[in-house]
DNA sequence: AGCACGCCGACT
DNA sequence: GTCGGCGTGCTC
């Protein structure tokens, strides 16, 4: 037989450009195929898990390639459509394939490697030829089978140990080897079964005799086993040790006795980490309102024209029912569904709602799931591709990273809350927008795409206006719940009339009182965490700054510290001003903590909870806060934008926006759009079936056009106004932005480098280049930052421009390797 | 990203 | 004189 020599182009999970060519050893010729993981050595020390991107017979001329060490998979774990998606992403978002791979593959699929050292089998224990440090290592290895390089480094108390190890290898004292751990292991539980001798009923008497009458717990275990395995209404195929012991109220030791007597045997059984529930209702039982039905027809109409559908449905208009109908239809065609949501909106509420109709067909994929759970979902979808369809995840409900899953026959993608900026990954690369990536992914699979929102992103709405997307409006609240009544309160007037009760206007205060009296719930929204935004010296206006970032420290009362929201550094409040010695140091501005405190003081009877980044650090905190509020254990929920996202509570009657102005004054072209979205979304939380809700907005600028748009619920008007502004200043959707951020610890080096890059880019793109400029926060973690913004024309040849940009950046980095550079395409 | 190599300053 | 600091360049 002819022995062909193959080469494989491998993607490595590293932020370096390009693929790397390895040689396939003959003995692996049968095993290699595109999409399988391989183990390769890269550089002198490191071993990585790579992915076969392509196989060919072209002999590399530049280097002699290294060999692939082993193939890890029986079946590819990445399928060709995914590679095409990755390639698009790396081109569009100007990042490396390895970075895409890192974002895409669950961490559990990557192997960890660390070099270890063991005693050489031929070592003669002649310590006299060794120096002090060498003796230390050899002695340590006599006690431990193996030591990692880091462990050795700590034993000899020095960092540079490679030469040391090398002489030890030469003296035949030690050997090194690469230890690889497979990180993902199927979860297994210990199960119990009857030994083969006792499976037959006739032998049970014999077993009872063996146990003896005195060992009553052992008898109990025996009968509990029979019950679980045969006589229960739903007999178990596998009986876990845990449930058997629980049923018999016995101990592990007592069970061990039975194993010893040869009656029971234990074995390992691998189980799924994922929760499974059955559907309890059918989709047919959902009756759509007339408006919903019309919208559904319009959506299908849009699909028939091969258009992405933008579903603009106000809060509580019943978008989810439409989604469920569309999902069912897709399943009927034998295709898969991807349902995207922003991470924070992926609550039990929506998960349960889908599971109610689709049961086990729903797979959930987001960051709260741990490494192994993610790997399991991926593995199951892969199994579907190669082993028919035994697992049956047909609907994936997930956050942005679920666009990377190995779909087969994807028929529908829904991106709900499509305006939400957390669809955009900021750090690290790939800085992708999951909504936009989903649109590309949909095209790849010829899947239908629905983008849904009560407040669509301006970019999406623009696409709908110019006919690129099909627009479907759903502007009646489901079950005829009326829209909340919105009232604007001017804080300036209230202050003049001395009507402010701490942070609350009289109007809000009275309304809160009434709402609480009626046993209804309140949501208060303030987009600032912490207690006060800053502390300030009354006499000299000194404000404490972070030592490593260019921002003011924020006072957190609960921990009684000043905290930096950029690097996390915290410090005590000085008792006197370091600038002038004054002791009059006061807090200014207000955050969620302060509002929480004031509410408790003014409404001592009520129970108050705060929900922000600080109060939801622990794993279940977010879930607990939500479920307590749902169960009406809390009366007032105070929070940052977290409270605006995708939650439905049916007892909330009042929503208070404590200070609308902070949102409006961000120096960002999207600040008005975002302020509107936040206010409209949080307002939508108010009012349910029985009563019209109320929203009170406190502001210093009651005539601000955004506030007026919220008041009159005029999304279209706001959009027009924003589009006008964007056109004038050449912002998206009239241009496409690429932002380049440069970082360096020295501001001088940074400025030089930034100017140099900007000059280079101006030669290419002339007037499309803006900056370099310091961003609002010009230093983070002791690195200075500067931004260069590129505004490409909307219709320009984008890929060609990006290619030119990439070449320029690469050249720049060659000359300025110390500068850290990040490229952000379509920054949000 | 990691890591080796190379060149400088501060110690045994 | 060596150790360890960091700038520089390469990895199939």
mmCIF file of C-alpha atoms in Angstrom, chain A residues 337-581:
data_model
loop_
_atom_site.group_PDB
_atom_site.id
_atom_site.type_symbol
_atom_site.label_atom_id
_atom_site.label_comp_id
_atom_site.label_asym_id
_atom_site.label_seq_id
_atom_site.Cartn_x
_atom_site.Cartn_y
_atom_site.Cartn_z
ATOM 1 C CA UNK A 337 -33.235 26.474 16.954
ATOM 2 C CA UNK A 338 -30.848 28.905 18.606
ATOM 3 C CA UNK A 339 -32.492 31.280 21.079
ATOM 4 C CA UNK A 340 -30.083 34.019 22.166
ATOM 5 C CA UNK A 341 -30.506 36.209 25.200
ATOM 6 C CA UNK A 342 -28.168 38.564 27.060
ATOM 7 C CA UNK A 343 -26.505 36.676 29.891
ATOM 8 C CA UNK A 344 -28.355 38.488 32.628
ATOM 9 C CA UNK A 345 -31.788 37.873 31.110
ATOM 10 C CA UNK A 346 -31.224 34.111 31.053
ATOM 11 C CA UNK A 347 -33.194 33.556 34.196
ATOM 12 C CA UNK A 348 -35.151 30.583 35.443
ATOM 13 C CA UNK A 349 -38.225 32.467 34.179
ATOM 14 C CA UNK A 350 -37.450 32.057 30.508
ATOM 15 C CA UNK A 351 -35.788 28.650 30.876
ATOM 16 C CA UNK A 352 -38.854 27.205 32.582
ATOM 17 C CA UNK A 353 -41.163 28.786 30.111
ATOM 18 C CA UNK A 354 -39.465 27.069 27.186
ATOM 19 C CA UNK A 355 -39.082 23.792 29.044
ATOM 20 C CA UNK A 356 -42.813 23.816 29.746
ATOM 21 C CA UNK A 357 -43.425 23.391 26.031
ATOM 22 C CA UNK A 358 -40.301 21.677 24.785
ATOM 23 C CA UNK A 359 -39.005 19.778 27.810
ATOM 24 C CA UNK A 360 -35.774 17.914 27.194
ATOM 25 C CA UNK A 361 -35.341 19.391 23.763
ATOM 26 C CA UNK A 362 -34.112 22.609 25.400
ATOM 27 C CA UNK A 363 -30.415 22.873 26.162
ATOM 28 C CA UNK A 364 -29.186 25.854 28.162
ATOM 29 C CA UNK A 365 -25.722 27.296 27.561
ATOM 30 C CA UNK A 366 -24.333 30.250 29.479
ATOM 31 C CA UNK A 367 -21.513 31.264 31.750
ATOM 32 C CA UNK A 368 -23.168 30.259 35.012
ATOM 33 C CA UNK A 369 -22.811 26.726 33.710
ATOM 34 C CA UNK A 370 -19.506 25.312 34.691
ATOM 35 C CA UNK A 371 -16.799 24.056 32.405
ATOM 36 C CA UNK A 372 -17.930 20.432 32.319
ATOM 37 C CA UNK A 373 -21.580 21.222 31.773
ATOM 38 C CA UNK A 374 -20.654 23.295 28.745
ATOM 39 C CA UNK A 375 -18.486 20.518 27.375
ATOM 40 C CA UNK A 376 -21.342 18.106 27.811
ATOM 41 C CA UNK A 377 -23.772 20.186 25.752
ATOM 42 C CA UNK A 378 -21.170 20.571 23.033
ATOM 43 C CA UNK A 379 -20.402 16.867 23.060
ATOM 44 C CA UNK A 380 -24.068 15.985 22.789
ATOM 45 C CA UNK A 381 -24.567 18.249 19.789
ATOM 46 C CA UNK A 382 -21.514 16.645 18.198
ATOM 47 C CA UNK A 383 -22.891 13.188 18.880
ATOM 48 C CA UNK A 384 -26.035 14.250 17.062
ATOM 49 C CA UNK A 385 -23.950 14.930 13.989
ATOM 50 C CA UNK A 386 -22.211 11.578 13.923
ATOM 51 C CA UNK A 387 -24.547 9.174 15.661
ATOM 52 C CA UNK A 388 -27.936 10.186 14.326
ATOM 53 C CA UNK A 389 -30.005 12.120 16.830
ATOM 54 C CA UNK A 390 -30.100 10.275 20.127
ATOM 55 C CA UNK A 391 -29.693 13.182 22.567
ATOM 56 C CA UNK A 392 -32.192 15.493 20.985
ATOM 57 C CA UNK A 393 -31.174 18.976 21.966
ATOM 58 C CA UNK A 394 -33.071 20.768 19.293
ATOM 59 C CA UNK A 395 -33.324 24.134 20.974
ATOM 60 C CA UNK A 396 -30.351 25.894 22.473
ATOM 61 C CA UNK A 397 -31.193 28.719 24.805
ATOM 62 C CA UNK A 398 -28.026 30.595 25.447
ATOM 63 C CA UNK A 399 -25.927 33.705 25.891
ATOM 64 C CA UNK A 400 -23.604 35.119 23.255
ATOM 65 C CA UNK A 401 -21.077 32.281 23.253
ATOM 66 C CA UNK A 402 -23.734 29.813 22.119
ATOM 67 C CA UNK A 403 -23.288 31.058 18.541
ATOM 68 C CA UNK A 404 -20.200 28.826 18.557
ATOM 69 C CA UNK A 405 -21.987 25.533 19.230
ATOM 70 C CA UNK A 406 -21.794 22.739 16.635
ATOM 71 C CA UNK A 407 -25.179 23.155 15.023
ATOM 72 C CA UNK A 408 -26.440 20.859 12.378
ATOM 73 C CA UNK A 409 -29.306 21.993 10.271
ATOM 74 C CA UNK A 410 -29.994 25.209 12.108
ATOM 75 C CA UNK A 411 -33.416 26.442 11.023
ATOM 76 C CA UNK A 412 -34.140 29.438 13.216
ATOM 77 C CA UNK A 413 -32.188 31.961 15.247
ATOM 78 C CA UNK A 414 -33.956 34.253 17.674
ATOM 79 C CA UNK A 415 -31.972 37.082 19.241
ATOM 80 C CA UNK A 416 -34.212 38.563 21.899
ATOM 81 C CA UNK A 417 -33.427 41.912 23.554
ATOM 82 C CA UNK A 418 -31.317 42.473 20.458
ATOM 83 C CA UNK A 419 -30.524 46.068 21.475
ATOM 84 C CA UNK A 420 -28.691 44.895 24.580
ATOM 85 C CA UNK A 421 -25.067 45.986 24.561
ATOM 86 C CA UNK A 422 -23.928 42.970 26.540
ATOM 87 C CA UNK A 423 -24.218 40.970 23.318
ATOM 88 C CA UNK A 424 -20.912 42.602 22.478
ATOM 89 C CA UNK A 425 -17.833 41.012 23.929
ATOM 90 C CA UNK A 426 -15.414 43.673 25.073
ATOM 91 C CA UNK A 427 -12.480 41.760 26.497
ATOM 92 C CA UNK A 428 -10.686 39.683 25.340
ATOM 93 C CA UNK A 429 -10.676 39.333 21.548
ATOM 94 C CA UNK A 430 -12.666 38.287 19.581
ATOM 95 C CA UNK A 431 -14.664 41.434 20.312
ATOM 96 C CA UNK A 432 -17.732 40.126 18.552
ATOM 97 C CA UNK A 433 -21.359 41.129 18.644
ATOM 98 C CA UNK A 434 -23.432 37.982 19.094
ATOM 99 C CA UNK A 435 -26.442 39.505 17.320
ATOM 100 C CA UNK A 436 -24.434 40.401 14.251
ATOM 101 C CA UNK A 437 -22.536 37.124 14.367
ATOM 102 C CA UNK A 438 -25.886 35.337 14.580
ATOM 103 C CA UNK A 439 -27.036 37.067 11.405
ATOM 104 C CA UNK A 440 -23.959 35.750 9.633
ATOM 105 C CA UNK A 441 -24.392 32.317 11.196
ATOM 106 C CA UNK A 442 -27.998 32.248 10.035
ATOM 107 C CA UNK A 443 -26.897 32.982 6.483
ATOM 108 C CA UNK A 444 -24.404 30.152 6.666
ATOM 109 C CA UNK A 445 -27.143 27.693 7.611
ATOM 110 C CA UNK A 446 -29.864 29.357 5.577
ATOM 111 C CA UNK A 447 -31.729 29.735 8.841
ATOM 112 C CA UNK A 448 -34.515 32.200 9.514
ATOM 113 C CA UNK A 449 -33.597 35.051 11.831
ATOM 114 C CA UNK A 450 -35.724 37.086 14.224
ATOM 115 C CA UNK A 451 -34.330 40.000 16.208
ATOM 116 C CA UNK A 452 -36.704 41.018 18.963
ATOM 117 C CA UNK A 453 -36.836 44.055 21.222
ATOM 118 C CA UNK A 454 -39.143 46.593 22.791
ATOM 119 C CA UNK A 455 -36.521 49.211 22.020
ATOM 120 C CA UNK A 456 -34.541 48.068 18.971
ATOM 121 C CA UNK A 457 -30.987 49.257 18.457
ATOM 122 C CA UNK A 458 -30.846 52.249 16.130
ATOM 123 C CA UNK A 459 -28.719 50.222 13.718
ATOM 124 C CA UNK A 460 -31.319 47.474 13.503
ATOM 125 C CA UNK A 461 -34.189 49.912 13.123
ATOM 126 C CA UNK A 462 -32.299 51.668 10.364
ATOM 127 C CA UNK A 463 -31.939 48.352 8.553
ATOM 128 C CA UNK A 464 -35.677 47.865 8.886
ATOM 129 C CA UNK A 465 -36.459 51.373 7.623
ATOM 130 C CA UNK A 466 -34.358 50.951 4.508
ATOM 131 C CA UNK A 467 -35.843 47.550 3.756
ATOM 132 C CA UNK A 468 -32.845 45.362 4.546
ATOM 133 C CA UNK A 469 -34.770 43.822 7.436
ATOM 134 C CA UNK A 470 -38.510 43.146 7.547
ATOM 135 C CA UNK A 471 -40.139 45.177 10.322
ATOM 136 C CA UNK A 472 -42.951 43.678 12.369
ATOM 137 C CA UNK A 473 -44.614 45.811 15.021
ATOM 138 C CA UNK A 474 -46.472 44.488 18.005
ATOM 139 C CA UNK A 475 -47.632 47.486 19.925
ATOM 140 C CA UNK A 476 -50.508 46.228 22.013
ATOM 141 C CA UNK A 477 -49.839 44.810 25.427
ATOM 142 C CA UNK A 478 -50.961 41.231 25.810
ATOM 143 C CA UNK A 479 -54.294 40.725 27.587
ATOM 144 C CA UNK A 480 -54.978 44.429 27.174
ATOM 145 C CA UNK A 481 -52.869 45.561 30.074
ATOM 146 C CA UNK A 482 -52.565 49.274 29.636
ATOM 147 C CA UNK A 483 -49.228 51.015 29.405
ATOM 148 C CA UNK A 484 -47.981 52.554 32.623
ATOM 149 C CA UNK A 485 -48.681 56.162 33.430
ATOM 150 C CA UNK A 486 -45.433 58.081 33.324
ATOM 151 C CA UNK A 487 -44.846 61.174 35.377
ATOM 152 C CA UNK A 488 -41.837 63.442 35.187
ATOM 153 C CA UNK A 489 -40.752 65.230 38.325
ATOM 154 C CA UNK A 490 -38.387 68.155 38.063
ATOM 155 C CA UNK A 491 -35.934 67.941 40.940
ATOM 156 C CA UNK A 492 -34.975 71.600 40.506
ATOM 157 C CA UNK A 493 -38.527 72.722 41.299
ATOM 158 C CA UNK A 494 -38.834 70.286 44.164
ATOM 159 C CA UNK A 495 -35.602 71.585 45.672
ATOM 160 C CA UNK A 496 -36.804 75.175 45.351
ATOM 161 C CA UNK A 497 -40.038 74.304 47.094
ATOM 162 C CA UNK A 498 -38.107 72.282 49.689
ATOM 163 C CA UNK A 499 -40.121 69.219 48.868
ATOM 164 C CA UNK A 500 -37.297 66.722 48.530
ATOM 165 C CA UNK A 501 -37.246 64.011 51.160
ATOM 166 C CA UNK A 502 -33.618 63.041 50.870
ATOM 167 C CA UNK A 503 -33.254 61.450 47.428
ATOM 168 C CA UNK A 504 -37.016 61.220 46.833
ATOM 169 C CA UNK A 505 -39.251 63.912 45.464
ATOM 170 C CA UNK A 506 -42.519 64.441 47.269
ATOM 171 C CA UNK A 507 -44.354 62.841 44.359
ATOM 172 C CA UNK A 508 -42.270 59.689 44.444
ATOM 173 C CA UNK A 509 -42.332 59.537 48.227
ATOM 174 C CA UNK A 510 -46.137 59.742 48.395
ATOM 175 C CA UNK A 511 -46.552 57.260 45.600
ATOM 176 C CA UNK A 512 -44.218 54.804 47.316
ATOM 177 C CA UNK A 513 -46.253 55.173 50.468
ATOM 178 C CA UNK A 514 -49.492 54.417 48.678
ATOM 179 C CA UNK A 515 -48.065 51.487 46.760
ATOM 180 C CA UNK A 516 -46.680 49.881 49.891
ATOM 181 C CA UNK A 517 -49.987 50.396 51.691
ATOM 182 C CA UNK A 518 -51.704 48.466 48.940
ATOM 183 C CA UNK A 519 -49.154 45.654 49.337
ATOM 184 C CA UNK A 520 -47.808 46.219 45.856
ATOM 185 C CA UNK A 521 -44.147 46.206 44.958
ATOM 186 C CA UNK A 522 -41.724 48.920 43.859
ATOM 187 C CA UNK A 523 -38.634 48.953 41.660
ATOM 188 C CA UNK A 524 -36.202 51.847 42.056
ATOM 189 C CA UNK A 525 -33.631 52.348 39.346
ATOM 190 C CA UNK A 526 -30.342 54.173 39.730
ATOM 191 C CA UNK A 527 -27.549 53.508 37.298
ATOM 192 C CA UNK A 528 -24.748 53.965 39.803
ATOM 193 C CA UNK A 529 -23.529 51.435 42.256
ATOM 194 C CA UNK A 530 -21.886 52.168 45.564
ATOM 195 C CA UNK A 531 -23.088 54.633 48.168
ATOM 196 C CA UNK A 532 -21.971 57.949 46.825
ATOM 197 C CA UNK A 533 -20.247 58.579 43.535
ATOM 198 C CA UNK A 534 -17.335 60.221 45.308
ATOM 199 C CA UNK A 535 -16.164 61.860 48.511
ATOM 200 C CA UNK A 536 -14.906 65.404 48.482
ATOM 201 C CA UNK A 537 -13.122 67.773 50.837
ATOM 202 C CA UNK A 538 -15.508 70.601 51.691
ATOM 203 C CA UNK A 539 -12.688 73.111 51.998
ATOM 204 C CA UNK A 540 -10.369 72.464 49.072
ATOM 205 C CA UNK A 541 -12.503 70.191 46.821
ATOM 206 C CA UNK A 542 -9.892 67.454 46.965
ATOM 207 C CA UNK A 543 -11.318 64.152 45.665
ATOM 208 C CA UNK A 544 -9.584 60.841 46.349
ATOM 209 C CA UNK A 545 -8.336 59.236 43.150
ATOM 210 C CA UNK A 546 -7.350 55.656 42.481
ATOM 211 C CA UNK A 547 -3.587 55.236 42.644
ATOM 212 C CA UNK A 548 -3.458 53.181 39.456
ATOM 213 C CA UNK A 549 -6.426 54.476 37.439
ATOM 214 C CA UNK A 550 -7.517 57.927 36.374
ATOM 215 C CA UNK A 551 -10.849 57.875 38.219
ATOM 216 C CA UNK A 552 -12.346 59.022 41.497
ATOM 217 C CA UNK A 553 -12.834 56.431 44.195
ATOM 218 C CA UNK A 554 -16.431 55.473 44.953
ATOM 219 C CA UNK A 555 -17.640 55.242 48.523
ATOM 220 C CA UNK A 556 -19.157 51.892 49.508
ATOM 221 C CA UNK A 557 -20.813 52.232 52.840
ATOM 222 C CA UNK A 558 -21.451 48.558 53.495
ATOM 223 C CA UNK A 559 -17.754 47.758 53.532
ATOM 224 C CA UNK A 560 -16.925 51.310 54.644
ATOM 225 C CA UNK A 561 -14.263 51.704 51.993
ATOM 226 C CA UNK A 562 -13.492 53.730 48.923
ATOM 227 C CA UNK A 563 -13.367 51.520 45.891
ATOM 228 C CA UNK A 564 -12.127 51.869 42.314
ATOM 229 C CA UNK A 565 -14.647 50.503 39.828
ATOM 230 C CA UNK A 566 -11.954 49.922 37.224
ATOM 231 C CA UNK A 567 -9.287 47.934 39.031
ATOM 232 C CA UNK A 568 -11.049 46.979 42.261
ATOM 233 C CA UNK A 569 -8.508 48.707 44.503
ATOM 234 C CA UNK A 570 -9.998 49.833 47.808
ATOM 235 C CA UNK A 571 -8.848 52.075 50.618
ATOM 236 C CA UNK A 572 -10.122 53.613 53.839
ATOM 237 C CA UNK A 573 -11.566 57.100 53.880
ATOM 238 C CA UNK A 574 -8.914 59.488 55.158
ATOM 239 C CA UNK A 575 -10.028 61.231 58.360
ATOM 240 C CA UNK A 576 -8.442 64.451 57.222
ATOM 241 C CA UNK A 577 -7.794 65.829 53.778
ATOM 242 C CA UNK A 578 -4.214 65.075 52.659
ATOM 243 C CA UNK A 579 -4.217 68.304 50.643
ATOM 244 C CA UNK A 580 -5.375 70.868 53.199
ATOM 245 C CA UNK A 581 -5.754 68.962 56.464
#
